PDB file of C-alpha atoms in Angstrom:
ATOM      1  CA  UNK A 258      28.600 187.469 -66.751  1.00  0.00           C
ATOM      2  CA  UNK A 259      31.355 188.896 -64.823  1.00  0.00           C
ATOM      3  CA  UNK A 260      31.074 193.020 -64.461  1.00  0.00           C
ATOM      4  CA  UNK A 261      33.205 195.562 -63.074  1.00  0.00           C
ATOM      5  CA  UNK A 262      31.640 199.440 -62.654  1.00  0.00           C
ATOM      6  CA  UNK A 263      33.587 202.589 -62.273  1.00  0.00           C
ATOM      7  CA  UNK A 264      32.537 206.208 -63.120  1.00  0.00           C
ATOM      8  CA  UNK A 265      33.836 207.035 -66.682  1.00  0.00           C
ATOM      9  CA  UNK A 266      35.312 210.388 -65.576  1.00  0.00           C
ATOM     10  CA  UNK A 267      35.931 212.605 -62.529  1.00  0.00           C
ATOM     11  CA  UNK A 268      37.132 216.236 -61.360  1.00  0.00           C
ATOM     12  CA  UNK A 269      38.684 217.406 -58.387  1.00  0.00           C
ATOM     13  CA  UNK A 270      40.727 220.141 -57.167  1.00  0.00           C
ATOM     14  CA  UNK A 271      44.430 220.147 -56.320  1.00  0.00           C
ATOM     15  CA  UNK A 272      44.689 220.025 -52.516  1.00  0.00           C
ATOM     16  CA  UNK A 273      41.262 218.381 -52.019  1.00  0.00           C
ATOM     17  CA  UNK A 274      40.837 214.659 -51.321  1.00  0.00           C
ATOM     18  CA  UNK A 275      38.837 212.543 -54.294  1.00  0.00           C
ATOM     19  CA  UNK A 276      37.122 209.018 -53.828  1.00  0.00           C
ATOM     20  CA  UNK A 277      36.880 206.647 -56.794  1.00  0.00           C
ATOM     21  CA  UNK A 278      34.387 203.609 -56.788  1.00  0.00           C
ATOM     22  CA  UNK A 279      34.597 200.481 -58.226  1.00  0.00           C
ATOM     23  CA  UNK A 280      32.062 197.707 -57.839  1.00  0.00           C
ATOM     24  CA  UNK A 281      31.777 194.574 -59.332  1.00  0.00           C
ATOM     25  CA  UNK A 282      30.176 191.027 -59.972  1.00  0.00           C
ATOM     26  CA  UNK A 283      32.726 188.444 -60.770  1.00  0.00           C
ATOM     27  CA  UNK A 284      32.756 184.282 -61.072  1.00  0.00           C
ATOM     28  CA  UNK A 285      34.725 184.135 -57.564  1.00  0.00           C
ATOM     29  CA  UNK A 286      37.465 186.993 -55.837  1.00  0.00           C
ATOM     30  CA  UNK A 287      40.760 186.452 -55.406  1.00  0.00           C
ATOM     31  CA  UNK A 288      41.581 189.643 -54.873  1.00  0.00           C
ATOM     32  CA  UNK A 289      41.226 193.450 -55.927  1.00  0.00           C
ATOM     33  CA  UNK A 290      43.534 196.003 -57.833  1.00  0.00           C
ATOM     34  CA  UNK A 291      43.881 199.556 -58.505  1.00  0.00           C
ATOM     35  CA  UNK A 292      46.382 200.420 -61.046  1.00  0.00           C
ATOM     36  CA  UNK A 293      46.975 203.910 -62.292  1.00  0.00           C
ATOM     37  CA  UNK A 294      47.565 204.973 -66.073  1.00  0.00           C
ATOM     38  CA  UNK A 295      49.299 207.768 -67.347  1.00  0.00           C
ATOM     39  CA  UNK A 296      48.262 208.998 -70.954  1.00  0.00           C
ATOM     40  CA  UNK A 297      50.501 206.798 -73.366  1.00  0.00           C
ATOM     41  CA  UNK A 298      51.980 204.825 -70.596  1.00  0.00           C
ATOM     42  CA  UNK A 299      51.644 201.290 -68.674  1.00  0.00           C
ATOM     43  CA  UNK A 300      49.583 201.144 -65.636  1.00  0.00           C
ATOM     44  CA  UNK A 301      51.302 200.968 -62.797  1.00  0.00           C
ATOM     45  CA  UNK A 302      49.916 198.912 -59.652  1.00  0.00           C
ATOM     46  CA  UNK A 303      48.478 200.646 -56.432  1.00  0.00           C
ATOM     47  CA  UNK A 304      47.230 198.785 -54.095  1.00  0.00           C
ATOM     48  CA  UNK A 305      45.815 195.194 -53.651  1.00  0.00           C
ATOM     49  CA  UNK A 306      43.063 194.351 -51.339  1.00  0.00           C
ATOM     50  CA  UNK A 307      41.687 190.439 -50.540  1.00  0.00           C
ATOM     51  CA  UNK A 308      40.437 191.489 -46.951  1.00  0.00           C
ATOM     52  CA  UNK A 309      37.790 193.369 -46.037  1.00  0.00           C
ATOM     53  CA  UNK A 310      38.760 196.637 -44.794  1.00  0.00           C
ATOM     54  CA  UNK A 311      41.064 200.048 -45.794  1.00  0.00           C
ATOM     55  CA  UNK A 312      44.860 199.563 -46.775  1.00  0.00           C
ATOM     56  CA  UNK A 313      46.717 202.845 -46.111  1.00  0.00           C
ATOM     57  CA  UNK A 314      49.226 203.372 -48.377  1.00  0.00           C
ATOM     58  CA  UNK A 315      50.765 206.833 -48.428  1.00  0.00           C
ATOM     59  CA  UNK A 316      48.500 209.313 -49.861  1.00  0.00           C
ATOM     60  CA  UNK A 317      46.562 206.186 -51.135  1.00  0.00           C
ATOM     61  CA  UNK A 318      44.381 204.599 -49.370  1.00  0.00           C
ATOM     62  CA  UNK A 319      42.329 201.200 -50.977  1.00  0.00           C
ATOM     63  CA  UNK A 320      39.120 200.015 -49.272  1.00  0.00           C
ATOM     64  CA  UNK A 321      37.108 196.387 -50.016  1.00  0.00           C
ATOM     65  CA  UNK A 322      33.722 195.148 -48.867  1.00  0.00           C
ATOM     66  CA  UNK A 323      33.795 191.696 -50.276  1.00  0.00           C
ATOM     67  CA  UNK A 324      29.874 191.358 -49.208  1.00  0.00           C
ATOM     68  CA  UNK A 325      28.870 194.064 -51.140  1.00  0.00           C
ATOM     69  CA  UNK A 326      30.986 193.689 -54.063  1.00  0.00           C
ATOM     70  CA  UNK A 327      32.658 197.321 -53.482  1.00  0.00           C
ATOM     71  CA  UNK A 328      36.052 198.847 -53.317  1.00  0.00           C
ATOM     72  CA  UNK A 329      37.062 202.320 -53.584  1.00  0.00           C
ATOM     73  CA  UNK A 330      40.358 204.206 -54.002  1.00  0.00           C
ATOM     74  CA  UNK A 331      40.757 207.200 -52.074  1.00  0.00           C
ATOM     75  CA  UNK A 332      43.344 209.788 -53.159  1.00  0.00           C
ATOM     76  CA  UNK A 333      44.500 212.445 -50.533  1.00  0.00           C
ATOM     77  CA  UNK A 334      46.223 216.035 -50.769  1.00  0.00           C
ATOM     78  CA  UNK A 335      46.129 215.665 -54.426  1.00  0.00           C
ATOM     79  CA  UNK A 336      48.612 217.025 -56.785  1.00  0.00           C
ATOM     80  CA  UNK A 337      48.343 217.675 -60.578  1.00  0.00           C
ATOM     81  CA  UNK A 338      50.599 214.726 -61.112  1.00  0.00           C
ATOM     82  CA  UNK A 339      47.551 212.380 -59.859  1.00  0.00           C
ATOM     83  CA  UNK A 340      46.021 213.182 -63.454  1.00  0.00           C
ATOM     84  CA  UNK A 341      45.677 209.800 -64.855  1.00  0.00           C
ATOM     85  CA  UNK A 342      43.291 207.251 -65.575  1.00  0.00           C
ATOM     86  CA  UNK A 343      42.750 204.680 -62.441  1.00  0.00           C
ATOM     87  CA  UNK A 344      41.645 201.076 -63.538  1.00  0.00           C
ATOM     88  CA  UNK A 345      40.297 198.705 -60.935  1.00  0.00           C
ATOM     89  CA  UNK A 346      40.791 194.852 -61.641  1.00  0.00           C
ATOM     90  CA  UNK A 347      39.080 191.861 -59.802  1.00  0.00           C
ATOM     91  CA  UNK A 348      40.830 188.626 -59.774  1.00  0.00           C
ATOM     92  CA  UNK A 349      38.241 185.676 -60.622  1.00  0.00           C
ATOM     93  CA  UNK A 350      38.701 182.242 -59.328  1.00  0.00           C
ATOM     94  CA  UNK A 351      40.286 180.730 -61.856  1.00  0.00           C
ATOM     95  CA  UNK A 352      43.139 183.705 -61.201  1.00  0.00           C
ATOM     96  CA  UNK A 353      42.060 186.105 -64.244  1.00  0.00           C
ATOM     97  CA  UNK A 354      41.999 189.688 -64.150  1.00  0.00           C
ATOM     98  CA  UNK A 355      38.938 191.218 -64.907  1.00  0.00           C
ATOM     99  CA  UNK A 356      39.358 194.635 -65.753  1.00  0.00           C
ATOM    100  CA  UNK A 357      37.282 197.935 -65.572  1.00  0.00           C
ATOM    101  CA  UNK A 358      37.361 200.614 -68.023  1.00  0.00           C
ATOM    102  CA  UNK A 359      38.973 203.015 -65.878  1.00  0.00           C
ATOM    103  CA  UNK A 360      38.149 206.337 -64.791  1.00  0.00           C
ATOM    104  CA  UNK A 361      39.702 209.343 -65.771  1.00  0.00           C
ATOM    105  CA  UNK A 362      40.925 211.857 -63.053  1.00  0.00           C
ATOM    106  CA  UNK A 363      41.129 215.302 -63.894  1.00  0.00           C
ATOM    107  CA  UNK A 364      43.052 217.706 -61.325  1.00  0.00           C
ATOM    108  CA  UNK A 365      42.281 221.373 -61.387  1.00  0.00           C
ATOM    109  CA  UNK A 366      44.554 223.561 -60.167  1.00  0.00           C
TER     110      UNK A 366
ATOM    111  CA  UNK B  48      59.683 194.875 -57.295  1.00  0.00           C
ATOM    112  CA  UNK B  49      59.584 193.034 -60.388  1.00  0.00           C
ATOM    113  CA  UNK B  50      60.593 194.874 -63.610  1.00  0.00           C
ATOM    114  CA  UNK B  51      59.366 193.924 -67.207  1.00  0.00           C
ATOM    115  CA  UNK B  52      60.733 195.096 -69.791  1.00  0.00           C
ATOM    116  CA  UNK B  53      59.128 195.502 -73.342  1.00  0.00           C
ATOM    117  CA  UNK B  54      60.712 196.495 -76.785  1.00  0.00           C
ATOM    118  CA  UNK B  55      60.398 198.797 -78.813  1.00  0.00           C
ATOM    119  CA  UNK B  56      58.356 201.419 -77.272  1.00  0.00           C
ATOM    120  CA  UNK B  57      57.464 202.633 -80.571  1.00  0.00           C
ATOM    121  CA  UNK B  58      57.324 201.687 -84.012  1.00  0.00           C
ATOM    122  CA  UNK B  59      56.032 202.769 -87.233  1.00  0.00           C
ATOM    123  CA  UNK B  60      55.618 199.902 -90.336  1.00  0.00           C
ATOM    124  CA  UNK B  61      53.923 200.081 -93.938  1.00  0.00           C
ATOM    125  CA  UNK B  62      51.306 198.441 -94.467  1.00  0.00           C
ATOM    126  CA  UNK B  63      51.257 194.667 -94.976  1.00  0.00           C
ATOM    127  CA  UNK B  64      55.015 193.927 -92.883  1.00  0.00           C
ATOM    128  CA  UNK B  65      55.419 191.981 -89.522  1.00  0.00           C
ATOM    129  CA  UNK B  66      56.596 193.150 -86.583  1.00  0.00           C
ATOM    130  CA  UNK B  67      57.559 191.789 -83.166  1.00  0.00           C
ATOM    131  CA  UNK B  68      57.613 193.121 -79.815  1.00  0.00           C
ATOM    132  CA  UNK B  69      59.359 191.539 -77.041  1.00  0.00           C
ATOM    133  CA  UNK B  70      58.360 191.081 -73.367  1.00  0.00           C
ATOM    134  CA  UNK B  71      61.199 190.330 -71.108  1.00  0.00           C
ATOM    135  CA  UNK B  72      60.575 189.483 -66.965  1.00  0.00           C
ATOM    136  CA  UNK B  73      64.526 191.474 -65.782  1.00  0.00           C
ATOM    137  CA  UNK B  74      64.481 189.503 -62.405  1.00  0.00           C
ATOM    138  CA  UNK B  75      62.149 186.578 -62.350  1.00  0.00           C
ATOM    139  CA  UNK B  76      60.740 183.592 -64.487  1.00  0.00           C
ATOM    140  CA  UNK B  77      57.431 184.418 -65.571  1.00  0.00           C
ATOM    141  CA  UNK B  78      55.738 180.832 -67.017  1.00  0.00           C
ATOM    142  CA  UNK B  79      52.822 182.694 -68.286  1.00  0.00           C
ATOM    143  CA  UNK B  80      52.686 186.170 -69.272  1.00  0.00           C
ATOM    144  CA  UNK B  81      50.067 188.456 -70.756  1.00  0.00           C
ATOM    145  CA  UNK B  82      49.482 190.288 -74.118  1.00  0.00           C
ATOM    146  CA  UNK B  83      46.949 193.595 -74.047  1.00  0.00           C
ATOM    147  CA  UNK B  84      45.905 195.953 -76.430  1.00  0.00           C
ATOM    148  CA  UNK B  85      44.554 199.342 -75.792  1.00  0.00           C
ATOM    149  CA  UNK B  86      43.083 201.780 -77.864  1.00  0.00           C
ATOM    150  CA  UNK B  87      42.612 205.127 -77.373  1.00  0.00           C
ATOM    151  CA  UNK B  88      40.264 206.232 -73.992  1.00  0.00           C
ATOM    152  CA  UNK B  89      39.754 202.343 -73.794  1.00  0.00           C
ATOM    153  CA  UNK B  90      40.704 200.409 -70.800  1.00  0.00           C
ATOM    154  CA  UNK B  91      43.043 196.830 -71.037  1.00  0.00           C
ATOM    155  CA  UNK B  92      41.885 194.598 -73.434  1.00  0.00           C
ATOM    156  CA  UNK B  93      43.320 190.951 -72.948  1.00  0.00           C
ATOM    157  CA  UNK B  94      44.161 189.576 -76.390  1.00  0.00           C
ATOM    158  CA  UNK B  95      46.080 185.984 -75.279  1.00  0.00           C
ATOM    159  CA  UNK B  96      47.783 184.253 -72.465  1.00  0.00           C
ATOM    160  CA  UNK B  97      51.797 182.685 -73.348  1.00  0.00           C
ATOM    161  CA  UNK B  98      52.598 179.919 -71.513  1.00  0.00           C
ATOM    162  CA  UNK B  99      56.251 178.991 -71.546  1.00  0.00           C
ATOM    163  CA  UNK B 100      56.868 176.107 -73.582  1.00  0.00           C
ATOM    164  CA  UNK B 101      53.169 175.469 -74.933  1.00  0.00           C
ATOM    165  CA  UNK B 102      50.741 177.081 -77.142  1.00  0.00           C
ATOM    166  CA  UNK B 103      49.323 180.726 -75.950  1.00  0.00           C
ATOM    167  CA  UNK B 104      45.769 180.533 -75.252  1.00  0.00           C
ATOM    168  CA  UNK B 105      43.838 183.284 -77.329  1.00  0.00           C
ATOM    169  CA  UNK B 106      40.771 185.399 -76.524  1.00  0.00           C
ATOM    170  CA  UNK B 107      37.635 185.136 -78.339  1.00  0.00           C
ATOM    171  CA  UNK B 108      38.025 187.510 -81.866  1.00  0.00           C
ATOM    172  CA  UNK B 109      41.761 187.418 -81.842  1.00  0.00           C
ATOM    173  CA  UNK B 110      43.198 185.632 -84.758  1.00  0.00           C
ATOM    174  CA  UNK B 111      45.805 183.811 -83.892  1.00  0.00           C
ATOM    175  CA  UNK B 112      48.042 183.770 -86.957  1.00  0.00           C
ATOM    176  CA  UNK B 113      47.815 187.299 -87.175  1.00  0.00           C
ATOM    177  CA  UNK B 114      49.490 187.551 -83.783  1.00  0.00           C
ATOM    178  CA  UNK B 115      51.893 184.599 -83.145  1.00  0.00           C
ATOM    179  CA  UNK B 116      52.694 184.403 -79.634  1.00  0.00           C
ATOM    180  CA  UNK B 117      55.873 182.469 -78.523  1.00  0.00           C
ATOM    181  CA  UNK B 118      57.501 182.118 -75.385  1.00  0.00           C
ATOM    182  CA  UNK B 119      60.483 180.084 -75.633  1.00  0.00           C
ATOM    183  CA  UNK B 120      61.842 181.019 -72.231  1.00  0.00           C
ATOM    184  CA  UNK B 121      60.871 181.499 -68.701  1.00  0.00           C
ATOM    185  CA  UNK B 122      61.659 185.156 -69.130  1.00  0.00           C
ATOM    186  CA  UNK B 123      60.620 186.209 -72.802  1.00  0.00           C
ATOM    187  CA  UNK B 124      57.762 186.007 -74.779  1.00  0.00           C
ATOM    188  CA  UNK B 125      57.679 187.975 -78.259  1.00  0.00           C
ATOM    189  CA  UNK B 126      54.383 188.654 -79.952  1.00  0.00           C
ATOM    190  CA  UNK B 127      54.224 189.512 -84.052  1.00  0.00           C
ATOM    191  CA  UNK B 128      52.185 191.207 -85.732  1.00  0.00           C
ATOM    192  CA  UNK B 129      51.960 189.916 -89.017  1.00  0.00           C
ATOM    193  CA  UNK B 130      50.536 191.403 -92.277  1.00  0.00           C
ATOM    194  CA  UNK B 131      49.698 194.547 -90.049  1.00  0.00           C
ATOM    195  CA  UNK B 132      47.183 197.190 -91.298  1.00  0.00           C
ATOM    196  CA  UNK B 133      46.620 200.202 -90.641  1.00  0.00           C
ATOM    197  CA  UNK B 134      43.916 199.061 -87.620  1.00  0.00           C
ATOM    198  CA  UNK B 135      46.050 197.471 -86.172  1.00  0.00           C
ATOM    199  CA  UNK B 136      47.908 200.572 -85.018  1.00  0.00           C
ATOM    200  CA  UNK B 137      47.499 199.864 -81.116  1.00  0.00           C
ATOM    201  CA  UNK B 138      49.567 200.512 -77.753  1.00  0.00           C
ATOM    202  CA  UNK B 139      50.621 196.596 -76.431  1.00  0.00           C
ATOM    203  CA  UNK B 140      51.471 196.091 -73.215  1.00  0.00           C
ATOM    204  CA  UNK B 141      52.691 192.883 -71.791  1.00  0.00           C
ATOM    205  CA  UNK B 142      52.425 192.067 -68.577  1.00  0.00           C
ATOM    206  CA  UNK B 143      53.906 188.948 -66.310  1.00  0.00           C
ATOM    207  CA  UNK B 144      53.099 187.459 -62.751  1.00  0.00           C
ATOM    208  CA  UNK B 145      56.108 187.061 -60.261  1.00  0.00           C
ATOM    209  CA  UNK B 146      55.611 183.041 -58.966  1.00  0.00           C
ATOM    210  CA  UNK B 147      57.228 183.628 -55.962  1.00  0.00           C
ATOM    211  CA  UNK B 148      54.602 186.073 -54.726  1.00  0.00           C
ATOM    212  CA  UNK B 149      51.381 185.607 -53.336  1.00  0.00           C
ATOM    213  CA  UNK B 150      49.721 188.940 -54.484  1.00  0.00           C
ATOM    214  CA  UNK B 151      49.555 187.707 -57.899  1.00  0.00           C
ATOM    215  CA  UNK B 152      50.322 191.266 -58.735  1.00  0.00           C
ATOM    216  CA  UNK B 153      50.674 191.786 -62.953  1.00  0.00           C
ATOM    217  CA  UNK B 154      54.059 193.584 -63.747  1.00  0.00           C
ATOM    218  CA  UNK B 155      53.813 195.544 -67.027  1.00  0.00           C
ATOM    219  CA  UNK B 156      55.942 196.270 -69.314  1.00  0.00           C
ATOM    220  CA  UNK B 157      56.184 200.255 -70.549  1.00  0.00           C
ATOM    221  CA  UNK B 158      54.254 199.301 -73.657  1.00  0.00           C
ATOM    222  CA  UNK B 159      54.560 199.517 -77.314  1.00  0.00           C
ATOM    223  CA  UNK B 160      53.130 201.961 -79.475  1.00  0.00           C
ATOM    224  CA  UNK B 161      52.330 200.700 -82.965  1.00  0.00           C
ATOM    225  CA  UNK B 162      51.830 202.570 -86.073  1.00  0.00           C
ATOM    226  CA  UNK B 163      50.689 200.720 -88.551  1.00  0.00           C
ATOM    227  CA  UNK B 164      51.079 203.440 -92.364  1.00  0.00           C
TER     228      UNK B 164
END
C-alpha cells in the first residue's frame, strides 16, 4: 500500500530553526510537496521537490532523497505566524497525490 | 500563480436540504479538478476527481448521489450536497491543476465550511 509518515505534532521556539520529516512508500514518485495549513483555512503550497537534493526557498528550505524515500522541510528564524499544520504529499505514478496527515507546529514565544 | 476560487466560505443548512459549493479556476482551464473533505485535526481526505465534460470519478465510501459532482466547464465544477445531515458538517476544499505547468502543483480554493443543523 502506498504510506506517507510525518510526526503528528511538534514544538519549537520562536527564533530557533525546526526540521519536519516526512517519509514515504508510494506506487512510483513524481514528485514531493509541502503545503502549509492554517487552522480553518486551505493549505497553501511550499515547495516542490522531484530531484534529489535541498531547494532554498526563503526561510524555507525543502530537502528529497528519492533512494531513501525521505524529505524534510526545514523552517528557519521562525516566527509565531509559522503556527500551522505542514502536510507533505507524494505524487504517485499515475499523477495522484498521496497525502500525509500533517504535523502540527506549535511556536513558543 | 494560479488562483481558485471557491464559494461560499461558509454555510449553515437544516437538516435534510442540498447545498452546492462552487470551485472556480480565475486564470486557467482546469479539465480535472479535486473535491476534499477535512475534518477536524484530520489531514486531506480525497472524496472524487471532476473531469470536465464526463462523469467524476469517486473514492471508495463516497456515495455518489449524495454528492453530485458536475463540471460543465473548463473552469467550474460545483459539488452538492444533497439530503445533508448533521455529519456531514465538513470544511471542502477544491483544488485544480494548472495544464500549462509542469509542477503539477494543486491550487486550492479557500474552502467551505459546512454546517449541517
Amino acid at each position: 500500500g502506498q504510506n506517507i509518515d510525518q510526526p503528528t505534532e511538534m514544538t519549537a521556539t520562536e527564533g530557533a530553526i525546526v526540521q519536519i520529516n516526512c517519509t514515504y512508500q508510494t506506487s512510483g514518485f513524481n514528485g514531493l510537496f509541502w503545503y502549509q495549513q492554517h487552522a480553518g483555512e486551505a493549505p497553501t503550497f511550499l515547495s516542490y521537490n522531484v530531484l534529489d537534493g535541498l531547494e532554498e526557498k526563503g526561510r524555507f528550505s525543502s530537502f528529497l532523497s528519492r533512494s531513501k524515500g525521505y524529505s524534510y522541510l526545514l523552517l528557519k528564524e521562525l516566527q509565531m505566524k509559522d503556527s500551522a499544520s505542514y502536510l507533505c504529499a507524494v505524487m504517485d505514478s499515475n499523477y495522484q497525490l498521496i497525502w500525509g496527515a500533517g504535523t502540527k507546529l506549535i511556536i513558543k514565544p | 500563480g494560479a488562483v481558485v476560487s471557491q464559494h461560499p466560505s461558509w454555510v449553515i443548512c437544516k437538516s435534510g436540504t442540498s447545498v452546492k459549493i462552487e470551485c472556480r479556476s480565475l486564470d486557467f482551464q482546469a479539465t480535472t479538478m479535486f473535491w476534499y473533505r477535512q475534518f477536524p485535526k484530520q489531514s486531506l481526505m480525497l472524496m472524487a476527481t471532476s473531469n470536465e465534460g464526463s462523469k467524476a470519478t469517486y473514492e471508495q465510501g463516497v456515495e455518489k448521489d449524495k454528492f453530485l459532482i458536475n463540471h460543465a466547464s473548463l473552469t467550474l465544477s460545483t459539488l452538492t450536497v444533497t439530503s445533508a445531515h448533521p455529519e456531514d458538517s465538513s470544511f471542502y476544499i477544491c483544488s485544480a491543476r494548472d495544464q500549462g505547468l509542469d509542477t503539477g502543483e494543486l491550487f486550492f480554493g479557500e474552502g467551505s465550511r459546512l454546517t449541517v443543523l
